[in-house]
XYZ file of C-alpha atoms in Angstrom:
783
model
C -52.939 14.955 -2.714
C -49.593 16.341 -1.456
C -50.374 15.179 2.076
C -51.163 11.706 0.814
C -47.863 11.596 -1.033
C -46.033 12.753 2.097
C -47.644 9.906 4.046
C -46.379 7.445 1.448
C -42.849 8.844 1.612
C -42.990 8.829 5.410
C -43.927 5.159 5.335
C -40.956 4.503 3.054
C -38.539 6.338 5.359
C -39.872 4.605 8.488
C -39.682 1.203 6.831
C -36.078 1.804 5.858
C -35.310 3.134 9.345
C -36.467 -0.144 10.827
C -33.880 -1.996 8.757
C -31.150 0.583 9.326
C -31.615 0.324 13.098
C -31.659 -3.466 13.151
C -28.099 -4.319 14.232
C -28.762 -8.041 13.819
C -28.677 -7.517 10.056
C -25.394 -7.289 8.204
C -23.911 -7.914 4.773
C -26.113 -9.357 2.061
C -28.966 -10.008 4.513
C -29.002 -6.287 5.269
C -28.925 -5.185 1.607
C -31.760 -7.536 0.762
C -33.829 -6.379 3.735
C -33.250 -2.709 2.933
C -34.144 -3.289 -0.700
C -37.346 -5.061 0.298
C -38.316 -2.290 2.707
C -37.592 0.289 0.028
C -39.629 -1.695 -2.497
C -42.620 -1.736 -0.163
C -42.437 1.991 0.509
C -42.074 2.904 -3.148
C -44.914 0.627 -4.153
C -47.164 2.361 -1.621
C -46.019 5.793 -2.840
C -46.606 4.786 -6.470
C -50.094 3.600 -5.568
C -50.793 6.884 -3.764
C -49.644 8.892 -6.764
C -51.165 6.852 -9.587
C -54.069 5.101 -7.938
C -55.498 2.458 -10.222
C -54.558 4.357 -13.376
C -51.032 3.109 -14.044
C -51.613 2.132 -17.656
C -48.468 2.656 -19.752
C -46.360 3.282 -16.609
C -43.797 1.226 -14.706
C -41.585 2.190 -11.791
C -38.254 0.390 -12.267
C -35.243 -0.019 -9.981
C -31.838 0.059 -11.704
C -28.172 -0.031 -10.702
C -27.364 -1.339 -7.236
C -30.983 -0.982 -6.204
C -32.029 -2.996 -9.235
C -29.678 -5.754 -8.100
C -31.129 -5.594 -4.574
C -27.767 -4.472 -3.154
C -28.677 -1.350 -1.182
C -26.127 -0.314 1.419
C -27.205 2.203 4.111
C -26.141 5.280 2.131
C -26.696 3.979 -1.397
C -28.515 6.074 -3.975
C -31.941 4.984 -5.126
C -31.654 4.629 -8.908
C -35.198 4.825 -10.306
C -36.575 4.889 -13.810
C -40.166 5.889 -14.519
C -40.813 3.976 -17.703
C -43.734 4.958 -19.911
C -45.164 4.025 -23.293
C -45.160 7.598 -24.682
C -48.906 7.946 -24.702
C -49.591 9.593 -21.356
C -49.568 13.377 -21.108
C -49.304 13.464 -17.328
C -46.020 11.587 -17.003
C -43.963 14.629 -15.926
C -46.555 15.561 -13.310
C -46.594 12.018 -11.970
C -42.782 11.914 -11.896
C -42.640 15.109 -9.840
C -45.219 13.677 -7.456
C -42.951 10.651 -7.005
C -39.575 12.365 -6.756
C -40.316 15.332 -4.508
C -41.542 13.369 -1.473
C -38.388 11.225 -1.739
C -36.162 14.294 -1.760
C -38.142 15.773 1.124
C -37.546 12.525 3.007
C -33.781 13.039 2.691
C -33.163 10.190 0.246
C -30.416 10.342 -2.403
C -32.120 9.802 -5.703
C -30.938 9.010 -9.201
C -33.950 9.377 -11.467
C -35.025 9.361 -15.088
C -38.266 9.398 -17.083
C -38.016 7.587 -20.424
C -39.709 5.320 -22.919
C -38.171 1.944 -23.733
C -36.909 3.305 -27.045
C -35.297 6.317 -25.382
C -33.557 4.121 -22.836
C -32.287 1.745 -25.519
C -31.038 4.600 -27.737
C -29.109 6.009 -24.790
C -27.583 2.611 -24.154
C -26.110 2.394 -27.655
C -23.252 4.784 -26.865
C -23.330 4.839 -23.066
C -22.130 1.724 -21.285
C -23.536 2.981 -17.963
C -27.042 3.183 -19.436
C -26.606 -0.184 -21.137
C -25.628 -1.965 -17.927
C -28.277 -0.126 -15.915
C -30.909 -1.526 -18.283
C -29.569 -5.029 -17.698
C -30.285 -4.666 -13.977
C -33.809 -3.270 -14.397
C -36.148 -4.708 -11.773
C -39.882 -4.126 -11.691
C -41.326 -2.309 -8.686
C -44.815 -1.152 -9.616
C -47.120 -0.436 -12.522
C -47.267 -2.261 -15.837
C -44.956 -5.283 -15.604
C -44.905 -5.804 -19.354
C -42.985 -2.563 -19.835
C -40.225 -3.611 -17.439
C -39.959 -7.098 -18.906
C -39.838 -5.673 -22.433
C -37.049 -3.291 -21.467
C -34.985 -6.068 -19.909
C -35.453 -8.418 -22.838
C -34.635 -5.798 -25.467
C -31.694 -4.433 -23.456
C -30.195 -7.911 -23.077
C -30.696 -8.675 -26.774
C -29.040 -5.384 -27.752
C -26.161 -5.966 -25.316
C -25.496 -9.382 -26.806
C -25.841 -8.110 -30.367
C -23.244 -5.383 -29.733
C -21.127 -7.621 -27.496
C -17.821 -6.735 -29.161
C -18.219 -2.975 -28.821
C -19.901 -3.319 -25.446
C -17.040 -5.339 -23.988
C -14.493 -2.897 -25.382
C -16.344 0.008 -23.784
C -16.647 -1.925 -20.531
C -12.923 -2.665 -20.502
C -12.052 0.996 -21.189
C -14.298 2.211 -18.398
C -12.867 -0.349 -15.996
C -9.299 0.631 -16.875
C -10.040 4.300 -16.181
C -11.657 3.384 -12.876
C -8.748 1.150 -11.890
C -6.249 3.894 -12.625
C -8.200 6.336 -10.482
C -9.061 4.130 -7.512
C -6.073 1.778 -7.098
C -6.050 -1.757 -5.716
C -8.422 -2.903 -2.988
C -5.957 -5.509 -1.740
C -3.003 -3.203 -1.179
C -4.170 0.316 -0.374
C -4.055 1.542 3.208
C -7.510 3.031 2.588
C -9.126 0.960 -0.181
C -12.107 1.915 -2.305
C -14.407 -1.066 -1.777
C -16.536 -0.255 -4.779
C -14.396 1.253 -7.539
C -10.943 -0.192 -6.722
C -9.222 -3.019 -8.579
C -10.837 -6.110 -7.095
C -13.802 -4.133 -5.779
C -17.535 -4.611 -6.140
C -17.718 -2.885 -9.524
C -15.341 -5.512 -10.922
C -17.782 -8.191 -9.780
C -20.591 -6.349 -11.544
C -18.425 -5.872 -14.634
C -17.782 -9.603 -14.830
C -21.519 -10.266 -14.597
C -22.182 -7.890 -17.475
C -19.325 -9.394 -19.488
C -20.830 -12.844 -18.952
C -24.172 -11.515 -20.171
C -22.395 -10.428 -23.359
C -21.010 -13.916 -23.880
C -17.679 -13.904 -22.067
C -17.093 -17.354 -20.620
C -16.756 -17.531 -16.843
C -15.874 -20.783 -15.127
C -18.391 -21.967 -12.566
C -15.639 -22.049 -9.937
C -14.783 -18.427 -10.741
C -18.393 -17.340 -10.433
C -18.607 -18.997 -7.023
C -15.293 -17.439 -5.946
C -16.229 -13.873 -6.859
C -19.699 -14.175 -5.362
C -18.173 -15.311 -2.060
C -15.669 -12.470 -2.238
C -18.447 -9.998 -3.046
C -20.399 -11.119 0.027
C -17.357 -10.316 2.171
C -16.925 -6.899 0.583
C -20.641 -6.127 0.929
C -20.478 -6.959 4.626
C -17.655 -4.464 5.073
C -19.349 -1.833 2.904
C -22.559 -2.030 4.930
C -20.620 -1.593 8.155
C -18.662 1.313 6.662
C -21.850 3.170 5.713
C -23.287 2.596 9.163
C -20.138 3.835 10.886
C -19.614 6.886 8.691
C -23.292 7.779 8.421
C -22.823 9.013 4.871
C -22.234 7.940 1.297
C -18.713 6.875 0.428
C -16.874 3.625 -0.159
C -13.272 4.455 0.793
C -12.429 2.595 3.996
C -10.489 5.250 5.924
C -7.874 4.210 8.453
C -9.571 6.015 11.318
C -12.809 4.079 10.690
C -11.341 0.596 10.383
C -11.646 -0.401 14.059
C -15.319 0.570 14.207
C -16.046 -0.995 10.811
C -14.384 -4.214 11.973
C -16.686 -4.374 14.996
C -19.750 -3.776 12.824
C -18.670 -6.362 10.270
C -18.079 -9.038 12.880
C -14.301 -9.159 12.407
C -12.022 -9.944 15.346
C -10.190 -6.641 14.909
C -9.134 -4.181 12.239
C -6.176 -6.338 11.183
C -8.506 -9.273 10.576
C -10.912 -6.990 8.716
C -8.237 -5.658 6.364
C -6.820 -9.134 5.799
C -10.296 -10.261 4.746
C -10.706 -7.224 2.483
C -7.300 -7.881 0.922
C -8.053 -11.557 0.334
C -11.443 -10.789 -1.218
C -9.983 -8.025 -3.374
C -7.196 -10.294 -4.590
C -9.657 -13.015 -5.534
C -11.873 -10.651 -7.498
C -8.890 -9.014 -9.220
C -7.398 -12.381 -10.129
C -10.638 -13.775 -11.556
C -11.189 -10.502 -13.414
C -7.731 -10.648 -15.013
C -7.935 -14.371 -15.772
C -11.355 -14.004 -17.383
C -10.440 -11.049 -19.548
C -7.095 -12.490 -20.629
C -8.786 -15.807 -21.419
C -11.367 -13.970 -23.496
C -8.648 -12.179 -25.455
C -6.698 -15.423 -26.052
C -9.851 -17.156 -27.263
C -10.225 -14.525 -29.981
C -6.812 -15.381 -31.417
C -7.069 -17.757 -34.346
C -3.897 -19.790 -33.830
C -1.887 -20.844 -30.808
C 1.502 -22.561 -30.965
C 2.048 -25.921 -29.313
C 5.303 -26.800 -27.620
C 6.617 -29.328 -25.125
C 8.523 -27.006 -22.825
C 9.648 -29.552 -20.206
C 8.945 -33.169 -19.296
C 5.233 -33.319 -18.532
C 4.716 -29.632 -19.345
C 3.224 -28.188 -22.546
C 2.369 -24.843 -24.088
C -1.154 -25.299 -25.365
C -3.820 -22.776 -26.446
C -1.747 -19.903 -25.143
C -1.350 -21.388 -21.642
C 1.019 -23.686 -19.808
C -0.616 -27.041 -19.161
C 0.339 -30.345 -17.619
C 0.599 -33.158 -20.119
C -2.136 -35.759 -19.837
C 0.312 -38.369 -18.545
C 1.878 -36.072 -15.929
C 1.128 -37.036 -12.324
C 1.615 -34.208 -9.798
C 0.373 -36.515 -7.076
C 3.366 -38.780 -7.572
C 5.788 -35.941 -8.363
C 4.681 -32.703 -6.651
C 7.781 -30.884 -7.897
C 6.080 -30.702 -11.326
C 4.536 -27.494 -10.017
C 7.897 -25.738 -10.405
C 8.523 -26.326 -14.150
C 4.879 -25.461 -14.805
C 5.217 -22.154 -12.961
C 8.644 -21.316 -14.378
C 7.513 -21.989 -17.941
C 4.505 -19.701 -17.463
C 6.686 -16.915 -16.074
C 9.405 -17.296 -18.692
C 6.979 -17.279 -21.602
C 4.783 -14.625 -20.001
C 1.630 -16.716 -20.334
C -0.755 -17.959 -17.627
C -0.937 -21.397 -16.149
C -3.950 -23.011 -17.792
C -7.085 -23.194 -15.700
C -7.355 -26.934 -16.322
C -3.880 -27.385 -14.892
C -4.623 -25.200 -11.882
C -7.698 -27.305 -11.182
C -5.642 -30.491 -11.526
C -2.901 -29.194 -9.245
C -5.451 -28.055 -6.666
C -7.038 -31.506 -6.710
C -3.909 -33.660 -6.905
C -0.908 -31.823 -5.429
C -0.125 -33.143 -1.936
C 1.480 -31.166 0.854
C 5.258 -31.170 0.429
C 5.737 -31.847 4.129
C 3.511 -34.938 3.845
C 5.002 -36.166 0.580
C 8.588 -35.407 1.586
C 8.732 -35.850 5.390
C 12.535 -36.082 5.303
C 13.090 -33.115 3.029
C 12.563 -32.056 -0.551
C 14.134 -34.171 -3.299
C 17.484 -33.119 -4.679
C 17.121 -30.232 -7.102
C 13.668 -29.098 -5.982
C 14.943 -25.977 -4.234
C 16.897 -25.116 -7.383
C 13.633 -25.223 -9.330
C 12.051 -22.832 -6.826
C 15.055 -20.542 -7.256
C 14.647 -20.775 -11.030
C 11.073 -19.532 -10.713
C 12.107 -16.633 -8.464
C 14.892 -15.650 -10.867
C 12.241 -14.901 -13.484
C 11.710 -11.669 -11.536
C 8.509 -9.692 -11.920
C 7.200 -12.134 -14.531
C 6.895 -14.649 -11.695
C 4.497 -12.517 -9.634
C 1.258 -13.211 -11.565
C 2.235 -16.881 -11.633
C 2.748 -16.912 -7.873
C -0.638 -15.205 -7.499
C -2.259 -17.983 -9.533
C -0.587 -20.654 -7.423
C -1.723 -18.861 -4.286
C -5.313 -18.455 -5.496
C -5.374 -22.210 -6.099
C -4.099 -22.792 -2.551
C -0.835 -24.326 -3.759
C 1.813 -22.159 -2.114
C 0.768 -23.226 1.371
C 1.130 -26.863 0.279
C 4.697 -26.153 -0.807
C 5.516 -23.973 2.223
C 2.952 -24.371 5.025
C 4.408 -21.322 6.811
C 3.190 -19.187 3.910
C -0.400 -19.404 5.149
C 0.463 -17.056 8.041
C 1.334 -14.153 5.709
C -1.343 -14.647 3.043
C -3.043 -11.279 2.471
C -1.659 -10.060 5.808
C -2.017 -6.254 5.860
C 0.731 -3.956 7.099
C -1.659 -1.017 7.607
C 0.670 1.909 7.205
C 1.481 4.322 4.403
C 5.140 3.267 4.412
C 4.396 -0.263 3.151
C 2.559 -0.485 -0.141
C 1.757 -4.197 -0.146
C 0.472 -6.975 2.053
C 3.252 -9.079 3.564
C 3.023 -11.904 1.016
C 2.974 -9.590 -1.990
C 5.838 -7.567 -0.475
C 7.923 -10.743 -0.312
C 7.188 -11.526 -3.960
C 8.070 -7.984 -4.984
C 11.300 -8.102 -2.986
C 12.270 -11.412 -4.603
C 11.488 -9.978 -8.044
C 13.616 -6.913 -7.339
C 16.396 -9.166 -6.059
C 16.345 -11.119 -9.316
C 17.362 -7.919 -11.093
C 20.447 -7.611 -8.853
C 21.921 -11.099 -9.174
C 24.919 -9.859 -11.144
C 26.072 -8.058 -7.986
C 26.416 -11.173 -5.854
C 28.243 -14.481 -5.863
C 25.169 -16.452 -4.701
C 22.037 -15.450 -6.633
C 20.149 -18.388 -5.130
C 20.627 -17.169 -1.570
C 19.716 -13.629 -2.594
C 16.280 -14.483 -3.987
C 15.563 -16.951 -1.188
C 16.576 -14.363 1.396
C 14.242 -11.849 -0.249
C 11.389 -14.363 -0.264
C 11.771 -15.206 3.417
C 13.104 -12.016 5.042
C 9.713 -10.882 6.424
C 8.053 -14.276 6.821
C 8.167 -13.788 10.600
C 5.522 -11.053 10.328
C 2.885 -13.756 10.180
C 3.678 -14.959 13.684
C 3.787 -13.615 17.228
C 6.977 -11.952 18.419
C 9.678 -9.826 16.815
C 9.439 -10.615 13.120
C 13.204 -10.730 12.661
C 13.819 -13.171 15.505
C 10.893 -15.319 14.403
C 12.137 -15.239 10.813
C 15.545 -16.537 11.885
C 13.870 -19.435 13.712
C 11.644 -20.171 10.710
C 14.504 -20.408 8.222
C 16.319 -22.742 10.612
C 13.389 -25.151 10.084
C 12.510 -24.398 6.473
C 16.052 -24.408 5.073
C 16.960 -28.000 5.962
C 13.515 -29.183 4.865
C 14.159 -27.630 1.436
C 17.508 -29.394 1.206
C 19.812 -26.437 1.854
C 23.211 -27.089 3.395
C 23.880 -25.971 6.989
C 26.219 -23.286 5.669
C 23.592 -21.861 3.349
C 20.983 -21.923 6.112
C 23.392 -19.992 8.326
C 23.892 -17.329 5.645
C 20.138 -16.997 5.095
C 19.589 -16.711 8.841
C 22.137 -13.886 9.008
C 20.536 -12.095 6.063
C 17.153 -12.263 7.787
C 18.652 -11.264 11.138
C 20.250 -8.164 9.638
C 17.926 -7.304 6.747
C 17.295 -3.845 8.256
C 20.888 -3.247 9.349
C 22.345 -1.356 6.408
C 19.387 0.996 6.033
C 19.134 1.705 9.752
C 22.861 2.324 10.169
C 23.163 4.433 7.029
C 20.268 6.657 8.080
C 20.986 6.848 11.833
C 24.741 6.700 12.317
C 27.807 8.749 11.486
C 29.419 6.878 8.624
C 32.741 8.602 9.270
C 32.942 7.138 12.776
C 35.219 4.044 12.730
C 32.926 2.284 15.207
C 30.094 2.373 12.676
C 31.830 0.263 10.055
C 33.464 -1.942 12.677
C 30.060 -2.891 14.065
C 28.582 -3.557 10.619
C 31.593 -5.642 9.609
C 31.214 -7.772 12.726
C 27.542 -8.380 11.957
C 27.853 -9.279 8.257
C 31.023 -11.383 8.746
C 32.169 -11.730 5.110
C 32.257 -9.736 1.890
C 29.976 -12.352 0.306
C 27.314 -11.732 2.948
C 27.849 -7.973 2.699
C 27.136 -8.049 -1.043
C 24.052 -10.203 -0.449
C 22.803 -7.893 2.282
C 23.389 -4.819 0.118
C 21.323 -6.276 -2.732
C 18.628 -7.472 -0.309
C 18.412 -3.985 1.222
C 17.843 -2.446 -2.201
C 15.262 -5.068 -3.172
C 13.440 -4.792 0.152
C 13.388 -0.981 0.143
C 12.070 -0.735 -3.411
C 9.385 -3.304 -2.616
C 8.298 -1.406 0.480
C 6.980 1.769 -1.130
C 7.820 5.017 -2.881
C 9.071 6.732 0.289
C 11.396 3.877 1.273
C 14.006 4.427 -1.449
C 15.718 7.467 -2.862
C 19.008 8.449 -4.472
C 20.046 9.982 -1.153
C 19.385 6.760 0.766
C 21.062 4.696 -1.955
C 24.165 6.875 -1.709
C 24.414 6.551 2.063
C 24.035 2.778 1.921
C 26.559 2.493 -0.901
C 29.082 4.486 1.126
C 28.491 2.345 4.199
C 28.941 -0.820 2.123
C 32.156 0.509 0.566
C 33.599 1.381 3.979
C 32.579 -1.992 5.425
C 33.989 -3.848 2.421
C 37.283 -2.057 3.006
C 37.326 -3.154 6.653
C 36.382 -6.761 5.838
C 39.245 -6.787 3.351
C 41.686 -5.958 6.124
C 41.798 -2.182 5.802
C 41.283 0.423 8.505
C 38.041 2.308 8.872
C 38.691 5.844 7.641
C 36.512 8.705 6.521
C 35.865 8.814 2.794
C 37.190 11.999 1.257
C 34.110 12.687 -0.857
C 31.871 12.916 2.212
C 34.385 14.414 4.686
C 33.156 17.421 6.678
C 34.328 20.078 6.991
C 35.811 20.174 3.520
C 38.774 22.297 2.508
C 36.617 25.257 1.479
C 34.803 25.268 4.818
C 38.065 24.962 6.786
C 39.462 27.936 4.874
C 36.392 30.011 5.760
C 36.782 29.034 9.409
C 40.431 30.051 9.401
C 39.551 33.447 7.947
C 36.941 34.070 10.622
C 34.427 34.881 7.904
C 30.718 34.515 8.535
C 29.161 32.558 5.687
C 25.839 30.976 4.717
C 26.000 28.831 1.578
C 22.805 27.380 0.110
C 23.137 24.480 -2.331
C 20.553 22.311 -4.059
C 19.957 20.064 -1.059
C 22.018 21.531 1.754
C 22.883 24.590 3.787
C 26.432 25.137 5.074
C 27.217 27.810 7.654
C 30.422 29.155 9.181
C 30.002 31.346 12.255
C 31.577 32.300 15.530
C 31.137 29.336 17.883
C 28.252 30.148 20.218
C 25.890 27.903 22.209
C 22.630 27.163 20.406
C 23.907 27.781 16.870
C 22.854 24.321 15.657
C 19.364 24.703 17.113
C 18.870 28.120 15.522
C 19.728 26.861 12.054
C 17.460 23.851 12.499
C 14.631 26.171 13.525
C 15.187 28.435 10.528
C 14.989 25.472 8.153
C 11.810 24.222 9.816
C 10.171 27.624 9.376
C 10.613 27.098 5.631
C 9.143 23.567 5.870
C 12.394 21.868 4.883
C 12.739 18.276 6.081
C 16.273 17.828 7.393
C 17.685 14.329 6.935
C 21.201 14.768 8.297
C 23.411 17.392 9.859
C 27.083 17.659 10.755
C 28.841 20.142 12.958
C 32.465 20.958 13.660
C 34.108 23.513 15.918
C 37.686 24.470 16.751
C 39.646 27.640 17.589
C 41.009 28.197 14.112
C 39.829 31.759 13.537
C 42.132 34.784 13.670
C 43.856 34.951 17.028
C 42.494 31.518 18.006
C 38.892 32.686 17.743
C 36.491 29.720 18.206
C 34.682 28.992 14.952
C 31.852 26.598 14.155
C 30.741 25.031 10.884
C 27.490 23.190 10.228
C 26.026 21.447 7.217
C 22.353 20.492 7.035
C 21.076 18.227 4.274
C 17.358 18.259 3.469
C 14.898 16.667 1.091
C 13.914 18.648 -1.972
C 10.388 18.804 -3.362
C 9.869 19.098 -7.127
C 6.729 21.170 -6.713
C 8.574 23.678 -4.524
C 11.986 24.464 -6.068
C 14.532 25.829 -3.631
C 15.382 28.659 -6.023
C 11.942 30.166 -5.439
C 12.655 30.873 -1.768
C 16.472 30.684 -1.414
C 16.821 34.412 -0.682
C 14.128 34.295 1.980
C 15.774 31.206 3.508
C 19.134 32.958 3.656
C 17.603 35.972 5.419
C 15.852 33.715 7.938
C 19.096 31.888 8.747
C 21.020 35.155 9.061
C 18.464 36.624 11.440
C 18.319 33.401 13.446
C 22.098 33.372 13.888
C 22.042 37.052 14.855
C 19.461 36.378 17.539
C 16.870 38.525 15.772
C 14.216 35.837 15.210
C 11.578 34.553 17.647
C 12.010 30.981 16.462
C 9.977 29.226 19.143
C 7.056 31.635 18.792
C 7.051 31.317 15.006
C 7.187 27.515 15.154
C 4.285 27.523 17.613
C 2.282 29.716 15.221
C 3.079 27.356 12.371
C 1.986 24.345 14.442
C -1.326 26.022 15.337
C -2.066 26.951 11.734
C -1.017 23.612 10.265
C -3.847 21.341 9.177
C -4.248 18.189 11.198
C -2.420 15.286 9.611
C -4.439 12.235 8.672
C -3.332 9.010 10.264
C -0.944 7.038 8.091
C -0.582 3.876 10.163
C -2.836 1.748 12.314
C -0.460 1.291 15.227
C -0.332 4.269 17.585
C 3.253 5.552 17.870
C 4.994 4.601 21.092
C 5.615 7.312 23.702
C 8.769 9.402 23.204
C 11.927 7.595 24.233
C 15.621 8.332 24.669
C 18.316 5.671 24.283
C 22.081 5.936 24.734
C 23.776 3.623 22.214
C 26.909 2.543 24.036
C 28.924 0.854 21.276
C 28.104 3.199 18.401
C 31.117 5.504 18.807
C 34.458 5.577 20.613
C 34.737 9.359 20.868
C 31.139 10.609 21.227
C 27.965 9.793 23.114
C 25.266 8.594 20.739
C 21.673 9.506 21.654
C 18.740 8.041 19.741
C 15.425 9.848 20.218
C 12.066 8.518 19.051
C 9.178 10.957 19.097
C 6.037 11.928 17.152
C 6.795 14.016 14.080
C 5.969 17.670 14.741
C 7.143 20.925 13.146
C 10.437 22.099 14.601
C 11.277 18.824 16.361
C 14.985 18.967 15.452
C 15.192 22.563 16.719
C 13.587 21.617 20.033
C 15.866 18.632 20.511
C 19.026 20.558 19.618
C 18.024 23.358 21.969
C 17.512 20.902 24.827
C 20.933 19.358 24.226
C 22.576 22.759 24.269
C 20.857 23.488 27.573
C 22.673 20.577 29.240
C 26.061 21.583 27.886
C 26.384 19.370 24.835
C 27.922 20.074 21.447
C 26.381 18.237 18.492
C 29.003 16.698 16.257
C 26.671 14.812 13.929
C 22.921 14.315 13.627
C 20.618 12.249 11.452
C 16.860 12.477 11.079
C 14.668 9.626 9.879
C 10.913 9.965 9.533
C 8.856 6.763 9.444
C 5.211 7.705 9.065
C 4.151 9.735 12.110
C 7.324 8.911 14.064
C 10.764 10.516 13.868
C 13.999 8.791 14.852
C 16.656 11.458 15.474
C 20.189 10.415 16.333
C 22.800 12.765 17.817
C 26.536 12.302 18.285
C 27.373 14.666 21.134
C 30.335 15.590 23.333
C 30.633 17.690 26.445
C 32.207 21.117 26.562
C 35.610 19.433 27.016
C 35.150 17.516 23.749
C 34.724 14.127 25.455
C 31.862 11.614 25.586
C 29.484 11.854 28.533
C 30.037 9.212 31.208
C 28.637 10.836 34.357
C 25.385 8.997 35.273
C 23.836 12.155 36.705
C 24.581 14.127 33.536
C 23.161 11.322 31.407
C 19.995 11.376 33.492
C 19.635 15.131 33.017
C 20.131 14.743 29.273
C 17.260 12.243 29.192
C 15.122 14.585 31.289
C 15.811 17.576 29.027
C 15.098 15.686 25.808
C 11.854 14.120 27.036
C 10.694 17.536 28.224
C 11.462 18.987 24.781
C 9.260 16.436 23.002
C 6.441 16.435 25.556
C 3.035 17.552 24.251
C-alpha cells in the first residue's frame, strides 16, 4: 500500500512541477493552475488511500489553498473532516500526510469533526476564517458543505465579536509588518495594504460589513497585481517568504512582466495604497454606522456635514465650479472626518480638469483655498489620499500624475514621492509662525520634489515646472520667483551645514548670495526642517538641526549687513584648548559626543585619531584641527576635535577607558591601525543593500569658491570601516594639513569634505600638486 501511496504523491509533485515550470503562467492564472494541479494530485492520493470506502470522510482545502490562491511556495492547508464514526481516521490521515511530506511539500494539516472545527472557531479567528474558505477536494461532499454552511452561520451570528477579533489581529499584523506602499522591502502578504487585508475585508463582508461595489472591484484589481508580484517573488527566491527584498526586485520585475524594478515597486505601492485606503474607509464607515446620532451642519456654501462625513449639497455643481473640491477637502481635514463616498463618486464623475475648465488660469482665490487645505497639516493627508484615490489630484494638477506612488527605493527616504510631498507640506504647516509667508512655505513644500517624476535633475526640472504651474494657479511673478528659488535651493542649507566649515566667511557669503533675502532664508530654513523630517528617521537629528540653525543665524547676520564672523559658541580651539596648547601638555578629553586632543604637532596625527575612533565603531560626523607654535619655546602644537554620533544601546561610558587607551597608543605610534581596520573589515558581516541605485565610482572634487584661505576637497566613496582614516592618511602623504573635516553618510555612500592647506599654511594652487592629491585620495578609496 505504501508504494501505491508514493505513486499518488509522485503524481501530485509532477503535476505541480508542470505548472511551476510553465513560464507562460503568471499571477492569478498561475495560482489557479497550481491549485487545480494540486487538487488533481490530492484527489488521486485520496483515492489511493481510501479506495471506494470514503464514507464519513472529506478532504478539504482551507486558507489560501481553499481560496485557490496557491503561490509557488505556499503551504498546503488541509483538513481531513470526518463524522466521528470511523476508527481508522488517524491511520488514513497518516497515509495521506506522510507521502506529502516525503514529496517535500509544506503542509498545514488537521483531523477534526465538524463540531470540533466549529468549537475551535468560537475563540480563534484564524480557525473561524479558515472554515469560511473550506473547499471540497474529495470524499463525502455533504460534510464539506455542512461545515461551510454552519461556519458561515456562526460567523454571522457572532459578527460583533468576530469583527472585533479580526480588527485586533489586523492591528497587530500591521504594527509588525509595516506599510506595503512605503517600505523599501514590503511584506506583500502581511503588510498594511497587503493580501491579508484583502482577505480580511472579504471576511468582514461575510460578517455583514458593507462594502461598496466599486471598492470590491478596486481591491480585487489591486490583489491581482500583488498576486502577480508574489508569484514572481516565490519563483525568484525558490522558497517561502513574502518580503520583497531589494536585491530580488530586478529579477521579480522581469518575472512579473514589469518594465523594470522602479515600475514594479510603483505598481506595488499603488496597489498597496488602494487596498489600505479601502480597508480604512470600510472600517471607519462601519464604525460610524454603529453610532446612533450624527450632527448636521452646513459648513460652507454647497458643503455639508452629514452622517459623520463631508458631503456636497444636492444643489452643488462641481462641474460648473470645480473649486468646490477645496472647501470639501478643507472641511473634512478641519473636522477630522472623511469626505463622504457619495461625494467622492460625484466629484470623480463631474469634476473637470482644471486646465480644461480654466485655460487662462485658476479663478481668483482658488490657490488660497489650496493653501488653506495644506495649512491643516497632517489632518489633510488622509483627505489628500482620498482625493488621489478618486483620481482628483491629477485633474487639479496634471503634473501630479508623474509622482503618484513613485518609489524612491532607498532606506533614506521613507515614503513614495507623492506621500513625501504631503508629509513635507504637513510638517511645514507646523512651522508657519516662523515665516512671513506661510502660503509660499506650504506650496514650496508641496512642489519641492515634483521634478522627481520627470527626466533630468529633479531640482532643475522642479524649477521649470513651478514656472509653468505658478502662473496657472494665479500666483504673482514675484511669488513664482520665490518658489523657484526655494525649489532650486531646497537642499542647500542641509548640504552646506553638513559639508562645509561654518566658521569660514566664504560659507555664509555663498549661502547669502543664493537665498537673497531674510524672508527667503526663513522660508528655506522652515522648508529644510519640513523636508528632512518627512524624509525619514535618519534625515533629522538634534545635531543636524543645530548646524543648520547656526548656518541660518550666520547668514541672517550677513544679509542684515553684518560681517561673517565665527560664532563664539562653536569656535575651535576654545580657550581651554588654547591654554593646553600653550602649556605643551598632552591631553585626550572624551565628552558625550566628542573627543578633543592636544599633542605635539606631527604628520599623520589626524589620521591616527580617526583610525582609533573607527576601531571602536564610532561614526565621525565632523572634525576640526588647529596647529601653531604656541608650546613652550615655540614648540609646534596641534589640537583636534572629533564629533561622532552616539548610540543609545551602546553608551560611551561603557567603553570610554578603552577608547582613551586606543587613542593614546595610536598617537604614540604603538598601534597597527591599518592591520586592525583590515581585520575588522574582514570580520564584519556583509551589509544588506539599502538603495536600488548602485553608488557611483569614487570621485574627488575641488570646490573652488568654498573658502578664501583653504583648499576644499569633496570626496565621494562607498562607506567602509576606517574610510576617514584612509583619506586623512592619504592627504598627509601629499603634504597637507587638515584644518576642518565633515563626514556625511547617505546610505552606502559617504561624502567627506576636507579643508586643507599646504605645509606653508596656504591653499593649494599648483596643478601638479592638485593632480597628485586626486591620485592619492582615489588610491586610498580603491577596493
